[in-house]
Each structure stands twice: as C-alpha cells, then as structure tokens.
PDB file of C-alpha atoms in Angstrom:
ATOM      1  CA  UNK Q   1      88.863 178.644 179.220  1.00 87.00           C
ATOM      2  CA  UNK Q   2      86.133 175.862 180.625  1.00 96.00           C
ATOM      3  CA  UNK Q   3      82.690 177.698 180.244  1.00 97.00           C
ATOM      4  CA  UNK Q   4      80.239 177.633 182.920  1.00 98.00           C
ATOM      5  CA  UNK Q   5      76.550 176.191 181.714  1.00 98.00           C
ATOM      6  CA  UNK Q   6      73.359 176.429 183.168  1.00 98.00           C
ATOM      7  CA  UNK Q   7      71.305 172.834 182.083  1.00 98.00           C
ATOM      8  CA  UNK Q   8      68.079 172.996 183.804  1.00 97.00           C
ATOM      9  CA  UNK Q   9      64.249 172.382 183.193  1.00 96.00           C
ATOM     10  CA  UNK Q  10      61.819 175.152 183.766  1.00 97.00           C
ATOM     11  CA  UNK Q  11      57.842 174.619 183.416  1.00 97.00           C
ATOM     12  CA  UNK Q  12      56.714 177.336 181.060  1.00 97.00           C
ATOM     13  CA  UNK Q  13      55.898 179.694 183.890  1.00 97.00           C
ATOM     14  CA  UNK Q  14      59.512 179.785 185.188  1.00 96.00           C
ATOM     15  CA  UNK Q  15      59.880 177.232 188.269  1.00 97.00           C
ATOM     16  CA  UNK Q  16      61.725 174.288 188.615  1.00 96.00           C
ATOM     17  CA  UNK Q  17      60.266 172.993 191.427  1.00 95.00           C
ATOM     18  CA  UNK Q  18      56.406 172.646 192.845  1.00 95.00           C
ATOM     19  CA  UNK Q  19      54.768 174.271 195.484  1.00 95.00           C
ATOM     20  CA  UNK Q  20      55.934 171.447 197.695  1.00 93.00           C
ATOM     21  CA  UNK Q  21      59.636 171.042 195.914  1.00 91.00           C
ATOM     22  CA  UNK Q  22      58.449 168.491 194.057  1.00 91.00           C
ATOM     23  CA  UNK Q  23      59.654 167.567 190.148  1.00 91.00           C
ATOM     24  CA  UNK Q  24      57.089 165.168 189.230  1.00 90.00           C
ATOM     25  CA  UNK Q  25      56.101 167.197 186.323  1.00 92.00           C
ATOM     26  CA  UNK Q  26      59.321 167.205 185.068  1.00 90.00           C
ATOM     27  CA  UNK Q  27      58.522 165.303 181.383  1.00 88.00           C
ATOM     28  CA  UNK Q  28      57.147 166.223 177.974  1.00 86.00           C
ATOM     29  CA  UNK Q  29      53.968 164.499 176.747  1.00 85.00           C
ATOM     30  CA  UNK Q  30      55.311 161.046 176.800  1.00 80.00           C
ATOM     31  CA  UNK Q  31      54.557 160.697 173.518  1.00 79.00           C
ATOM     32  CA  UNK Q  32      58.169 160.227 171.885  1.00 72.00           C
ATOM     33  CA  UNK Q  33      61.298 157.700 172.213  1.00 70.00           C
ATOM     34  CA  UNK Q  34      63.936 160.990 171.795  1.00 68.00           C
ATOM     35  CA  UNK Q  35      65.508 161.778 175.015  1.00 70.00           C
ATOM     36  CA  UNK Q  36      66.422 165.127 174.037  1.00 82.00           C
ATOM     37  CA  UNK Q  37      69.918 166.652 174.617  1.00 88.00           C
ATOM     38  CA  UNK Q  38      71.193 165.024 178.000  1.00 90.00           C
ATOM     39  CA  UNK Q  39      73.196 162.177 176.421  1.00 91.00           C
ATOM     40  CA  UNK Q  40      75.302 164.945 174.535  1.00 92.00           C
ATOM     41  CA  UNK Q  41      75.540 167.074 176.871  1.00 95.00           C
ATOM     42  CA  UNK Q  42      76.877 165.362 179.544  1.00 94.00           C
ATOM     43  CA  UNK Q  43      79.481 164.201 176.961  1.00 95.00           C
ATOM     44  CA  UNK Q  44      80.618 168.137 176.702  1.00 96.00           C
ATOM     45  CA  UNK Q  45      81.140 168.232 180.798  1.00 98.00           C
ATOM     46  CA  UNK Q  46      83.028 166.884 183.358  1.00 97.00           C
ATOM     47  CA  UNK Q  47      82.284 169.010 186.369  1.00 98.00           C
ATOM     48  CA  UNK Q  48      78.801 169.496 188.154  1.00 98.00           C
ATOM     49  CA  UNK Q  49      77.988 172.104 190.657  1.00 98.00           C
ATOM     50  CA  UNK Q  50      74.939 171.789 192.789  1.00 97.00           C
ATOM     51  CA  UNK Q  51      73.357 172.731 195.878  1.00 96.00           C
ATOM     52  CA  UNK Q  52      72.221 170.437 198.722  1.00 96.00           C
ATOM     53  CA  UNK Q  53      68.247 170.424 198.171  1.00 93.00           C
ATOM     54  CA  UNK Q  54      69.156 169.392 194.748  1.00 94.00           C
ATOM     55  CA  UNK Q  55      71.931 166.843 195.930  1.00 96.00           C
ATOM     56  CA  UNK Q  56      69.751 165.457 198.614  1.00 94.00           C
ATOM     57  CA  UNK Q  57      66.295 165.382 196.171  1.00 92.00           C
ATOM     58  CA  UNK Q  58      68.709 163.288 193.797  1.00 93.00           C
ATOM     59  CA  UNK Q  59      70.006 160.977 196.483  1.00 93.00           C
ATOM     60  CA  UNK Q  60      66.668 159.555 198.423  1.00 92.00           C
ATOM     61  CA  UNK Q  61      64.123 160.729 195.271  1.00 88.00           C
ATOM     62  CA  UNK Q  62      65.246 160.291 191.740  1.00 88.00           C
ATOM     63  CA  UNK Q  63      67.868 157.672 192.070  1.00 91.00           C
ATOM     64  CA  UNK Q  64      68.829 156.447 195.661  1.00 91.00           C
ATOM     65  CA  UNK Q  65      70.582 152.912 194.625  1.00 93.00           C
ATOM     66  CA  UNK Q  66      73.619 155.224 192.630  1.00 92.00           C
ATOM     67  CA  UNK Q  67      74.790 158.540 192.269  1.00 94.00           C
ATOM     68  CA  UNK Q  68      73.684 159.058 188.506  1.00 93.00           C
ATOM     69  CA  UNK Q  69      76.771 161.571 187.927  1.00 95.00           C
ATOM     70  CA  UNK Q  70      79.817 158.986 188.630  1.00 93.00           C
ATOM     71  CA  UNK Q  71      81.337 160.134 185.883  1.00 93.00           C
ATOM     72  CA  UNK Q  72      82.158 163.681 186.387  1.00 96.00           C
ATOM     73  CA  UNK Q  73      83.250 165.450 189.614  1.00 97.00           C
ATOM     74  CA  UNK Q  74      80.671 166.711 191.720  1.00 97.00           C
ATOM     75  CA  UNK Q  75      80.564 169.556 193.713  1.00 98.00           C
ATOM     76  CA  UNK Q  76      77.856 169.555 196.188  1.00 97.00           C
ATOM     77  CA  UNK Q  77      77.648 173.511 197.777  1.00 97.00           C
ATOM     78  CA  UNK Q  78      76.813 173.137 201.906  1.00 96.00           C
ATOM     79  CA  UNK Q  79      77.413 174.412 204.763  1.00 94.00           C
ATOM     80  CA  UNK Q  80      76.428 171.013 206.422  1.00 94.00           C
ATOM     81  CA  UNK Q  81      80.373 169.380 206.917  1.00 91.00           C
ATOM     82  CA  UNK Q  82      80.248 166.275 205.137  1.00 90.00           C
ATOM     83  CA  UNK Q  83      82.796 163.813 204.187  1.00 91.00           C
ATOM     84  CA  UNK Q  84      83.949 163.324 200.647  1.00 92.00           C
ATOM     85  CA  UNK Q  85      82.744 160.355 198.889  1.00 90.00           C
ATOM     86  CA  UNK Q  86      83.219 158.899 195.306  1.00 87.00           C
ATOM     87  CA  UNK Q  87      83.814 162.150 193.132  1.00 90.00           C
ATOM     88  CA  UNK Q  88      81.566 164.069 195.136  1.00 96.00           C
ATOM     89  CA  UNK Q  89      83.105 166.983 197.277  1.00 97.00           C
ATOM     90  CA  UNK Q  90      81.465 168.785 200.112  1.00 97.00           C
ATOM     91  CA  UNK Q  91      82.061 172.403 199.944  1.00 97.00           C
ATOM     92  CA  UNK Q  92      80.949 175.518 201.707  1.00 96.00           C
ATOM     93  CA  UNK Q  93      83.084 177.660 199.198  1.00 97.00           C
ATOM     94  CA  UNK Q  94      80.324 180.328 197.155  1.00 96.00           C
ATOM     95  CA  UNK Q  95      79.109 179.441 194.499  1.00 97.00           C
ATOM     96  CA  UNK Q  96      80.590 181.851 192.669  1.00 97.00           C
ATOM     97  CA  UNK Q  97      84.234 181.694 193.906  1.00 98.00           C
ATOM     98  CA  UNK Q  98      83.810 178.188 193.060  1.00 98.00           C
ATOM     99  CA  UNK Q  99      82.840 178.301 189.433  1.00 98.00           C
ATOM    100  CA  UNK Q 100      85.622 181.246 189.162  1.00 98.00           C
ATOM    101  CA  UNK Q 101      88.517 178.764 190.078  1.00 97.00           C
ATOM    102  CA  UNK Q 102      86.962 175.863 188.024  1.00 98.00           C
ATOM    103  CA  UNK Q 103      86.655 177.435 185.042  1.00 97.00           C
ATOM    104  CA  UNK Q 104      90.800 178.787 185.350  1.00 96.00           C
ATOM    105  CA  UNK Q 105      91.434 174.777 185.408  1.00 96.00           C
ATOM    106  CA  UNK Q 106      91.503 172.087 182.678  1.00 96.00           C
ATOM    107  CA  UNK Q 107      88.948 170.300 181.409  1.00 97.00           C
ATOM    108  CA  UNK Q 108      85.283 170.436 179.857  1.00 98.00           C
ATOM    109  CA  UNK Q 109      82.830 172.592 180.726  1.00 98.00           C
ATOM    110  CA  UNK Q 110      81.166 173.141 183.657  1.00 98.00           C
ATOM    111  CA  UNK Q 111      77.253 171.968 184.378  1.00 98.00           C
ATOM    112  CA  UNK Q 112      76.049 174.409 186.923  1.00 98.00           C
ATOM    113  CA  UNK Q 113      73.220 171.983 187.782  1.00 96.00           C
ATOM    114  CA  UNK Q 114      70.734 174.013 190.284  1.00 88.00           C
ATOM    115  CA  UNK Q 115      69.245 174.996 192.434  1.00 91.00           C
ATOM    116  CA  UNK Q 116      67.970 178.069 192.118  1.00 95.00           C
ATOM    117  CA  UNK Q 117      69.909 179.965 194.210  1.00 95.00           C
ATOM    118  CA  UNK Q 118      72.965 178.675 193.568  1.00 96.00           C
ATOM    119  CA  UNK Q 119      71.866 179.227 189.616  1.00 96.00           C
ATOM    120  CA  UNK Q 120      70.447 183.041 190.698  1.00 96.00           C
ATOM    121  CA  UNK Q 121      74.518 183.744 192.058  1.00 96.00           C
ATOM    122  CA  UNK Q 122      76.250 182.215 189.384  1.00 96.00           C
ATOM    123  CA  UNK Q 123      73.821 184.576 186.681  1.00 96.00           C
ATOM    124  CA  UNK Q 124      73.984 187.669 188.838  1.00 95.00           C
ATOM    125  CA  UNK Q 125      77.908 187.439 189.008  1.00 95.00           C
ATOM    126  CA  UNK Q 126      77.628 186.951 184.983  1.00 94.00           C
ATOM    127  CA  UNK Q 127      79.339 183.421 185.127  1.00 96.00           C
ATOM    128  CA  UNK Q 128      76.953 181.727 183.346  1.00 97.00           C
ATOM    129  CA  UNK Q 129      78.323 181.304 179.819  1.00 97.00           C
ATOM    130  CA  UNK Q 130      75.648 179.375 178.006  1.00 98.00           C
ATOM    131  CA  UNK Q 131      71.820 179.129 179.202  1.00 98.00           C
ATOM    132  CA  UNK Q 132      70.441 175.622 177.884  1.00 98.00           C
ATOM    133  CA  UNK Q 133      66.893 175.822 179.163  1.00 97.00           C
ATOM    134  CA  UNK Q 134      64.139 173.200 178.685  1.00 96.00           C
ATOM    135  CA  UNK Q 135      61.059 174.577 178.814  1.00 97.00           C
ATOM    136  CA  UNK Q 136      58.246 171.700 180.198  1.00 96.00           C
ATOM    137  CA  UNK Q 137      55.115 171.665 178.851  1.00 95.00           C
ATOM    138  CA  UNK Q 138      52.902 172.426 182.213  1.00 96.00           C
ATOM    139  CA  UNK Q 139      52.459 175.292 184.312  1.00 97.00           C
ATOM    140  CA  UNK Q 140      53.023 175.010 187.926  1.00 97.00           C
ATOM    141  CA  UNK Q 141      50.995 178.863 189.047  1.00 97.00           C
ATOM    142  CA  UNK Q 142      53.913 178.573 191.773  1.00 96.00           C
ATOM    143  CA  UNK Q 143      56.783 176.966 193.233  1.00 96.00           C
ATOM    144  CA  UNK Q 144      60.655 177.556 192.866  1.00 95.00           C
ATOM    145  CA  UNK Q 145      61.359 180.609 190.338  1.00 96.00           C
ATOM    146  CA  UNK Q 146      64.954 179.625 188.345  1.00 96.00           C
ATOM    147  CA  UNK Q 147      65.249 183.386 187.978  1.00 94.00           C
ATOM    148  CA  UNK Q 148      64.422 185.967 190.684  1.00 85.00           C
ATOM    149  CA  UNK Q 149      65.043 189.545 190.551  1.00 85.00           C
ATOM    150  CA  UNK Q 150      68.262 191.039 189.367  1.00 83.00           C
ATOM    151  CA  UNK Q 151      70.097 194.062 189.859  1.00 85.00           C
ATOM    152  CA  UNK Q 152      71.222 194.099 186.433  1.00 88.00           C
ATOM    153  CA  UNK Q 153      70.393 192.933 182.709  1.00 92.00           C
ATOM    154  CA  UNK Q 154      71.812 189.904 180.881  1.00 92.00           C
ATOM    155  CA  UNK Q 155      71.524 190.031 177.597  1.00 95.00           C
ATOM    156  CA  UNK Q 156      71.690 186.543 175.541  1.00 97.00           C
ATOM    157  CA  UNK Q 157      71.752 185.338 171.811  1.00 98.00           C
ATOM    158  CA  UNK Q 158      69.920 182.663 170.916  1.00 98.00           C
ATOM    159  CA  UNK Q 159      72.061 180.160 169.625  1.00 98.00           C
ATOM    160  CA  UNK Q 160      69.456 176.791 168.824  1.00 97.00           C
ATOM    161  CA  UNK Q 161      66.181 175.714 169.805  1.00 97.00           C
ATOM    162  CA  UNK Q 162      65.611 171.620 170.300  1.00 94.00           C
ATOM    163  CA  UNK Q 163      62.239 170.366 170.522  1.00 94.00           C
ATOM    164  CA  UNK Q 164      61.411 166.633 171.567  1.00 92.00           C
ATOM    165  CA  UNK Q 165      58.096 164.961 173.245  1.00 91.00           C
ATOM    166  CA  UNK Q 166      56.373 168.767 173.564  1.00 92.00           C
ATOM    167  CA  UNK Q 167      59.811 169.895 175.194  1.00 94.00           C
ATOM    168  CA  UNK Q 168      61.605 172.961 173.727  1.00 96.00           C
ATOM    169  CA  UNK Q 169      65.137 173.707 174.341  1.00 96.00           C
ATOM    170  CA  UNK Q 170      66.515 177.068 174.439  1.00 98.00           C
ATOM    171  CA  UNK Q 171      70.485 177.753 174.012  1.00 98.00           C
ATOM    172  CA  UNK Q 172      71.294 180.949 174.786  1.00 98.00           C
ATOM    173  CA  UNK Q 173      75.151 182.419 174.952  1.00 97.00           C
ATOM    174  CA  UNK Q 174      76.094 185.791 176.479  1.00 93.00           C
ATOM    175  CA  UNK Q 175      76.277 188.697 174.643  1.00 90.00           C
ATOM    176  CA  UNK Q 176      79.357 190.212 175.074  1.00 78.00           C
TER     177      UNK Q 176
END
C-alpha cells in the first residue's frame, strides 16, 4: 500500500508560516551548493495533496509563470468550485477521506504537502506514515504552528537525520 508522507519545513519553533503567512525565511544559511532531499524525494511520489492557501501562495508567490509540480497529480483541497486544469484537481472531499482512497490505489507515495490544517487532519486521523521534517534555522516567536493540539499521542521512530546549509532533516515513521 502507497504511504502517506508529510514533507514540510518548520522553523525551529514549530511554524511554517510568519506572522503575516509569509515563507521568506524558508532557507538554511546560504552557505552550501546541496539542495538537500527534494530532488529524491519527489522521485519517491507521484501524488500531492494540498490546501488552497498553500496552492494559491505557490501560484502568484513562489512560482507564478508554471505550476512547479507538473509531474505528479495534484490535489488541491477547496471548497471554492474550480475547474480542473493540467494534473491539478479541485476537490472539496476531506482531507482525510482523500488520502484514505489514494493510498488503496497504485502508485508511489503520497506527498501530503500542507498546510497546516490539512497536515493537523491527516496526523490526527493517524494517516501520516512517514514525518520528513526540515527544521530551518530561524525562529519565527509566531505564525502558523504545523502541529496544534491533539487528542491523542503519536509515537514515531526516528529513522535518519539529513543536514545541509544549517538545515536538519528529521525522518520519522510510525510506531506501530
């Protein structure tokens, strides 16, 4: 069965977004040519699940001229009605009915890409398979919290740790 992974950048204090939604600080110390993981990772999925702030902060922010994902199939989570378009699919489906029926079908695994709420359902309903977190070196004091309160525990083994340009990388499975 596909597993469902959580690939996301944290700042040390736990948001992924600013005060303001903003991601500006989203890059180690600019000091090295490594990339870190992305290149490899994206070679592992072929499915992305995201919400609209995240789909719409990607679109007129980080790279308006093309949608940087063409390659895998995009789910974009909404309740705005919006026509498909190039591998991208409108849904209004939860989150975690969604990533339940994609991970019964074929293929790679599944990028659960953010943001945070959608991430917060997906953990809470224990669907997230493996955590790959990169922690940024700054701390925000406030913003968007990946992880909010939970009604329950989930416990993870640490699997590897990556470091690149002042950036670690935490892979965590579930324990089962």
């Amino acid at each position: 069965m596909r597993k469902a992974v959580l690939y996301i950048a944290m700042s040390l204090d736990g948001y992924i977004a600013d005060k303001n939604g903003g991601v500006g600080w989203l890059s180690g110390h600019g000091t090295e040519e490594n990339s870190g993981s992305y290149e490899s990772f994206a070679e592992s999925v072929d499915t992305i699940i995201m919400g609209w702030n995240t789909y719409e902060q990607i679109v007129t922010e980080l790279s308006p001229e093309s949608w940087v994902y063409e390659d895998m199939q995009s789910y974009i989570v909404t309740h705005r009605k919006q026509a498909a378009k190039d591998g991208i699919l409108f849904t209004d489906e939860s989150p975690v009915s969604l990533i339940e029926r994609l991970k019964q079908r074929e293929g790679k695994d599944i990028w659960v890409c953010g943001g945070a709420n959608l991430a917060q359902q997906a953990v809470a309903a224990g669907l997230i398979d493996v955590y790959r977190i990169s922690v940024i070196p700054a701390i925000l004091g406030g913003g968007v919290r990946l992880f909010g309160e939970t009604e329950q525990e989930h416990l993870l083994r640490l699997k590897d740790v990556q470091t690149y340009d002042g950036i670690a990388e935490l892979i965590y499975e579930k324990r089962e």
